[in-house]
Coordinates of C-alpha atoms and ligand atoms in Angstrom, one line a residue:
M1 CA 6.1 -1.3 5.3
H2 CA 3.0 0.5 3.8
K3 CA 1.2 1.9 6.8
K4 CA -0.7 4.4 4.7
W5 CA -2.6 1.8 2.8
I6 CA -5.4 0.5 5.0
K7 CA -6.9 -2.8 3.7
P8 CA -10.2 -2.4 1.9
K9 CA -13.2 -3.7 4.0
N10 CA -13.9 -6.6 1.6
N11 CA -10.1 -7.6 1.8
L12 CA -9.8 -7.5 -2.0
A13 CA -6.6 -6.0 -3.5
I14 CA -8.1 -6.2 -7.1
E15 CA -11.6 -6.6 -8.3
I16 CA -12.2 -7.2 -12.0
Q17 CA -15.8 -7.4 -13.3
D18 CA -16.9 -8.2 -16.8
L19 CA -13.7 -6.9 -18.3
S20 CA -13.6 -7.0 -22.2
K21 CA -11.0 -5.7 -24.6
T22 CA -10.9 -5.8 -28.4
Y23 CA -7.9 -4.6 -30.4
I24 CA -8.4 -3.5 -34.0
N25 CA -5.4 -4.4 -36.1
S26 CA -5.5 -3.3 -39.7
Q27 CA -9.4 -3.7 -39.7
K28 CA -9.1 -7.1 -38.1
K29 CA -10.7 -7.5 -34.6
I30 CA -8.8 -9.3 -32.0
H31 CA -10.8 -10.3 -29.0
A32 CA -8.1 -10.1 -26.4
L33 CA -10.2 -10.3 -23.3
S34 CA -13.8 -11.6 -23.1
N35 CA -15.8 -11.1 -19.8
I36 CA -13.0 -11.5 -17.3
N37 CA -14.0 -11.7 -13.6
L38 CA -11.3 -11.9 -11.0
N39 CA -11.0 -11.2 -7.3
I40 CA -7.6 -11.1 -5.8
K41 CA -7.3 -11.1 -2.0
C42 CA -5.0 -8.8 -0.1
G43 CA -1.8 -10.5 0.8
S44 CA -2.0 -13.3 -1.7
F45 CA 0.5 -14.4 -4.2
Y46 CA -1.7 -14.6 -7.3
G47 CA -0.8 -16.3 -10.5
L48 CA -2.2 -15.4 -13.9
L49 CA -1.2 -18.4 -16.0
G50 CA -1.6 -18.8 -19.7
P51 CA 0.2 -19.3 -23.0
N52 CA 1.6 -16.5 -25.1
G53 CA -1.2 -14.3 -26.5
A54 CA -3.7 -15.4 -23.9
G55 CA -4.3 -11.8 -22.7
K56 CA -2.2 -11.6 -19.5
S57 CA -0.3 -8.4 -20.4
T58 CA -3.5 -6.8 -21.6
I59 CA -5.0 -7.2 -18.2
I60 CA -1.9 -5.9 -16.6
N61 CA -1.7 -2.9 -18.9
I62 CA -5.3 -2.0 -18.3
L63 CA -4.7 -2.2 -14.5
G64 CA -1.7 0.1 -15.0
G65 CA -3.7 2.5 -17.3
T66 CA -1.5 2.2 -20.4
T67 CA -4.2 0.3 -22.3
T68 CA -7.9 1.3 -22.2
K69 CA -10.6 -1.3 -21.6
D70 CA -13.8 -1.6 -23.7
T71 CA -16.2 -2.6 -20.9
G72 CA -15.9 -3.7 -17.2
K73 CA -15.4 -2.3 -13.8
I74 CA -12.1 -2.5 -12.0
K75 CA -11.1 -1.6 -8.5
I76 CA -7.5 -1.5 -7.2
W77 CA -7.3 -1.5 -3.4
G78 CA -11.0 -0.5 -3.3
L79 CA -10.5 2.4 -5.7
N80 CA -12.3 2.5 -9.0
I81 CA -9.9 3.1 -11.8
D82 CA -12.4 5.2 -13.7
T83 CA -13.4 7.5 -10.9
H84 CA -10.1 7.4 -8.9
R85 CA -7.6 7.1 -11.6
K86 CA -4.6 8.7 -9.9
Q87 CA -5.0 7.2 -6.5
S88 CA -5.7 3.7 -7.9
K89 CA -2.4 3.9 -9.8
L90 CA -0.5 4.7 -6.7
A91 CA -1.7 1.4 -5.2
I92 CA 0.2 -0.7 -7.8
G93 CA 3.8 -1.0 -8.9
I94 CA 4.1 -2.7 -12.2
V95 CA 7.2 -4.5 -13.4
P96 CA 6.9 -4.6 -17.1
Q97 CA 7.6 -7.5 -19.4
E98 CA 10.4 -5.6 -21.2
L99 CA 13.7 -4.8 -19.5
N100 CA 13.9 -1.0 -19.5
I101 CA 16.6 0.3 -17.3
D102 CA 18.9 3.2 -17.8
A103 CA 22.5 1.9 -18.2
F104 CA 24.1 5.1 -17.2
F105 CA 22.5 5.7 -13.9
T106 CA 23.3 3.7 -10.7
P107 CA 20.6 1.7 -9.1
K108 CA 20.4 4.2 -6.3
D109 CA 20.0 7.1 -8.7
Q110 CA 17.3 5.3 -10.6
L111 CA 15.3 4.7 -7.4
E112 CA 15.7 8.3 -6.4
L113 CA 14.6 9.5 -9.9
Q114 CA 11.6 7.2 -9.8
A115 CA 10.7 8.4 -6.3
G116 CA 10.9 11.9 -7.7
L117 CA 8.5 11.1 -10.5
F118 CA 6.0 9.8 -7.9
N119 CA 6.5 12.9 -5.8
V120 CA 7.6 10.9 -2.8
P121 CA 9.0 13.4 -0.3
K122 CA 12.6 12.9 0.5
K123 CA 11.9 12.1 4.1
Q124 CA 9.5 9.3 3.2
R125 CA 11.8 7.6 0.7
V126 CA 13.0 4.2 1.7
T127 CA 15.6 3.7 -1.0
D128 CA 18.2 1.9 1.1
Y129 CA 15.6 -0.5 2.5
I130 CA 14.4 -1.4 -1.1
L131 CA 17.9 -1.9 -2.3
E132 CA 18.5 -4.3 0.7
L133 CA 15.3 -6.1 0.1
M134 CA 16.1 -6.7 -3.5
E135 CA 19.8 -7.6 -2.7
L136 CA 21.2 -4.7 -4.6
T137 CA 22.9 -2.9 -1.7
E138 CA 26.4 -3.9 -2.9
K139 CA 25.7 -2.5 -6.4
A140 CA 23.8 0.6 -5.2
N141 CA 26.5 2.9 -6.6
S142 CA 27.7 1.1 -9.7
Y143 CA 26.6 1.8 -13.2
S144 CA 23.6 -0.2 -14.1
R145 CA 25.2 -1.4 -17.3
N146 CA 27.5 -3.4 -15.1
L147 CA 24.5 -5.3 -13.5
S148 CA 23.9 -9.0 -14.4
G149 CA 20.6 -10.0 -15.9
G150 CA 19.2 -11.1 -12.5
M151 CA 20.2 -7.8 -10.9
R152 CA 18.5 -5.9 -13.7
R153 CA 15.3 -7.7 -13.0
R154 CA 15.6 -7.0 -9.3
L155 CA 16.2 -3.4 -10.1
L156 CA 13.0 -3.2 -12.0
V157 CA 11.2 -4.7 -9.1
A158 CA 12.8 -2.2 -6.9
K159 CA 11.8 0.6 -9.1
A160 CA 8.1 -0.6 -8.9
M161 CA 8.4 -0.3 -5.1
V162 CA 9.5 3.3 -4.6
H163 CA 6.1 4.8 -4.2
N164 CA 5.4 2.1 -1.5
P165 CA 2.4 0.3 -3.3
P166 CA 0.7 -2.4 -1.4
I167 CA 0.4 -4.5 -4.7
I168 CA 3.2 -5.4 -7.0
I169 CA 2.5 -6.9 -10.5
L170 CA 5.2 -8.9 -12.2
D171 CA 4.6 -9.4 -15.9
E172 CA 6.6 -12.5 -17.0
P173 CA 9.4 -11.7 -14.7
T174 CA 11.5 -14.7 -15.6
A175 CA 10.8 -15.1 -19.3
G176 CA 14.0 -16.1 -20.9
V177 CA 15.9 -16.3 -17.6
D178 CA 17.8 -19.4 -17.0
I179 CA 16.6 -21.9 -14.5
E180 CA 19.2 -21.2 -11.7
L181 CA 18.5 -17.4 -11.9
R182 CA 14.8 -17.9 -12.0
K183 CA 14.9 -19.9 -8.7
K184 CA 16.8 -17.0 -7.1
L185 CA 14.3 -14.6 -8.3
W186 CA 11.6 -16.7 -6.9
D187 CA 13.2 -16.3 -3.5
N188 CA 13.2 -12.6 -3.9
F189 CA 9.5 -12.5 -4.9
K190 CA 8.6 -14.8 -1.9
K191 CA 10.4 -12.4 0.4
L192 CA 8.3 -9.5 -0.9
N193 CA 5.1 -11.4 -0.3
K194 CA 6.2 -12.3 3.2
E195 CA 6.6 -8.5 3.8
G196 CA 2.9 -8.3 3.3
I197 CA 2.9 -7.2 -0.4
T198 CA 0.1 -8.6 -2.6
I199 CA 1.9 -10.1 -5.6
I200 CA 0.3 -10.7 -9.0
L201 CA 2.4 -12.6 -11.4
T202 CA 1.8 -13.6 -15.0
T203 CA 3.7 -16.5 -16.4
H204 CA 3.6 -19.1 -19.1
Y205 CA 5.8 -21.3 -16.9
L206 CA 3.6 -23.8 -15.2
E207 CA 6.3 -24.7 -12.7
E208 CA 6.6 -21.1 -11.7
A209 CA 2.9 -20.7 -10.9
E210 CA 2.9 -24.1 -9.1
T211 CA 5.9 -23.1 -6.9
L212 CA 5.0 -19.5 -6.1
C213 CA 1.3 -18.9 -6.2
D214 CA -1.4 -19.8 -3.7
E215 CA -4.2 -18.8 -6.0
I216 CA -4.2 -19.3 -9.8
A217 CA -6.3 -18.2 -12.6
I218 CA -5.7 -20.0 -15.9
I219 CA -6.4 -17.7 -19.0
H220 CA -6.8 -19.1 -22.4
K221 CA -7.7 -17.1 -25.6
G222 CA -8.9 -14.1 -23.5
E223 CA -11.1 -16.2 -21.1
I224 CA -10.6 -17.4 -17.6
V225 CA -11.0 -21.2 -17.8
A226 CA -10.1 -21.9 -14.2
N227 CA -9.8 -19.8 -11.0
D228 CA -9.1 -21.4 -7.7
N229 CA -6.5 -22.1 -5.1
K230 CA -3.8 -24.5 -6.1
K231 CA -5.1 -27.4 -4.1
N232 CA -8.4 -27.3 -5.8
L233 CA -7.1 -26.8 -9.2
L234 CA -5.0 -30.0 -8.8
K235 CA -8.1 -31.8 -7.6
L236 CA -9.9 -31.0 -10.9
I237 CA -7.8 -33.8 -12.4
D238 CA -8.7 -37.3 -11.5
K239 CA -5.3 -38.8 -12.1
K240 CA -2.6 -40.6 -10.3
I241 CA 0.4 -42.6 -11.4
L242 CA 1.6 -45.8 -9.8
I243 CA 5.0 -47.0 -10.6
I244 CA 5.8 -50.6 -9.7
K245 CA 9.3 -52.2 -9.9
F246 CA 9.0 -56.0 -10.1
E247 CA 11.8 -58.6 -9.4
V248 CA 11.2 -60.0 -12.9
S249 CA 9.6 -58.6 -16.1
P250 CA 5.8 -58.9 -15.9
N251 CA 4.2 -61.3 -18.5
K252 CA 1.5 -60.5 -21.1
T253 CA -1.4 -61.7 -18.9
L254 CA -0.4 -59.4 -16.0
I255 CA 0.1 -56.4 -18.4
N256 CA -3.4 -57.0 -19.8
A257 CA -4.9 -57.2 -16.4
L258 CA -3.1 -54.0 -15.3
S259 CA -4.2 -52.2 -18.5
R260 CA -7.8 -52.5 -17.4
F261 CA -7.0 -50.0 -14.6
G262 CA -5.7 -47.4 -17.0
E263 CA -2.9 -46.6 -19.4
T264 CA 0.0 -49.0 -18.6
K265 CA 3.5 -48.7 -19.8
I266 CA 6.3 -51.2 -19.3
L267 CA 10.0 -50.7 -19.3
K268 CA 11.7 -54.0 -18.6
K269 CA 10.8 -54.7 -14.9
V270 CA 9.2 -51.3 -14.3
C271 CA 5.5 -50.8 -14.8
Q272 CA 3.7 -47.4 -14.8
I273 CA 0.0 -47.3 -14.5
T274 CA -2.0 -44.0 -14.9
F275 CA -5.4 -44.4 -13.3
K276 CA -8.4 -42.4 -11.9
P277 CA -8.1 -42.5 -8.0
T278 CA -11.9 -41.9 -7.7
K279 CA -12.6 -45.2 -9.6
V280 CA -9.6 -47.4 -8.9
S281 CA -7.8 -48.0 -5.6
I282 CA -4.1 -48.8 -5.3
D283 CA -5.1 -51.7 -3.2
K284 CA -7.0 -53.2 -6.1
I285 CA -4.1 -52.9 -8.5
L286 CA -1.7 -54.4 -5.9
K287 CA -4.1 -57.4 -5.4
V288 CA -4.0 -58.2 -9.1
T289 CA -0.2 -58.2 -9.2
K290 CA -0.1 -60.4 -6.0
N291 CA -2.4 -62.8 -7.8
H292 CA 0.0 -63.2 -10.5
G293 CA 2.7 -64.1 -8.0
L294 CA 5.2 -61.4 -8.8
T295 CA 7.4 -60.0 -6.1
I296 CA 7.3 -56.2 -5.8
L297 CA 10.7 -54.5 -5.2
D298 CA 9.6 -50.9 -5.0
L299 CA 6.5 -48.7 -5.3
Q300 CA 6.1 -45.0 -6.1
T301 CA 3.1 -42.8 -6.7
K302 CA 2.8 -39.5 -8.5
D303 CA 0.0 -37.0 -8.4
A304 CA -1.3 -34.8 -11.2
N305 CA 0.5 -31.5 -11.5
L306 CA -0.6 -28.1 -12.9
E307 CA 0.5 -29.1 -16.3
D308 CA -2.1 -31.8 -16.4
V309 CA -4.8 -29.4 -15.3
F310 CA -3.6 -26.8 -17.9
I311 CA -3.6 -29.3 -20.7
S312 CA -7.0 -30.7 -19.8
L313 CA -8.5 -27.2 -19.6
T314 CA -7.0 -25.7 -22.7
Q315 CA -7.4 -28.6 -25.1
N316 CA -11.1 -29.0 -24.8
Ligands
LIG401 P1 0.0 -12.4 -23.2 O1 0.5 -11.3 -22.4 O2 -0.9 -13.4 -22.5 O3 1.0 -13.1 -24.1 P2 -1.3 -10.2 -24.7 O4 -2.2 -9.6 -23.7 O5 0.0 -9.5 -25.0 O6 -1.1 -11.7 -24.2 O7 -2.1 -10.4 -26.0 C1 -3.4 -10.9 -26.2 C2 -3.9 -10.8 -27.6 O8 -4.0 -9.4 -28.0 C3 -2.9 -11.4 -28.6 O9 -3.6 -12.0 -29.6 C4 -2.1 -10.2 -29.1 O10 -1.6 -10.5 -30.4 C5 -3.1 -9.1 -29.1 N1 -2.5 -7.8 -28.8 C6 -1.9 -7.4 -27.7 N2 -1.5 -6.1 -27.8 C7 -2.0 -5.7 -28.9 C8 -2.0 -4.4 -29.6 N3 -1.4 -3.3 -29.1 N4 -2.6 -4.3 -30.8 C9 -3.2 -5.3 -31.4 N5 -3.2 -6.5 -30.8 C10 -2.7 -6.7 -29.7
LIG402 MG1 2.5 -10.8 -22.1

């Protein structure tokens, strides 16, 4: 789609070095960002995950030029935002956290208006393509006030695309959206990424980052506490869960024996053991149960998820 944007030599869509930001609010200093360093590769689906107030929107707003930074160096698609302000802005499309659409214009009109704002020549406009991509073709000529919540969100994404940026930033795109609609939006975002667009998404929904993103930075109180691909992040946690269903309820001695492997919970005939896979093998646990002569009816294992990683990183 975006032929005019040749990838930077280092293949980095966004480079953030030593970024800091302090807000001053009625003489109180708020350290919103402290020494943030991030590299986001071209083509990735990148997640910026953190609780409310972590500093996610501050990063996005600095990238978009609506908030100033105190210190740090930022490049967007190889363009330094201080020395190439205008060009660097053209490389990103930001979908803001608040829903701001004009109820009295049709989606098509709004995209045309937006294209006008960005001085996109009529011939180069791809309004219909964007409407199609965001599944808004059917509603292209209806009043926007008649759009559903999901359609409004998609229209905002569409608006961020009119100037053909290689990077789209979504700031909490599904906050307050019900689960069904959220999953539909996820499909739309995945499609955009498949088209070759680099996507940066901020969210406080762990499941959202886990489902969509291949690289994730976890931000907490203005600091990056983890930054890796999803697989490595999950490896940070030495945790596995084994669930065993016995034929009869296990007795006290067996429960005591199992407790030595890790936290053990019993619900009638079902036993759940949370253990460290680097220290305990499943084989060892099963041998102990066999020694007690109990018949196993079913077995299930569960791995750590992003929530475990998040909790362990932000509670220390
Ligand atoms: P997030 O998007 O992760 O929820 P924000 O970047 O919005 O977090 O906020 C980070 C911190 O900066 C919070 O403590 C917030 O209260 C503060 N903050 C954000 N914007 C402003 C502002 N305009 N003035 C003062 N403080 C702000
Ligand atoms: Mg925010």
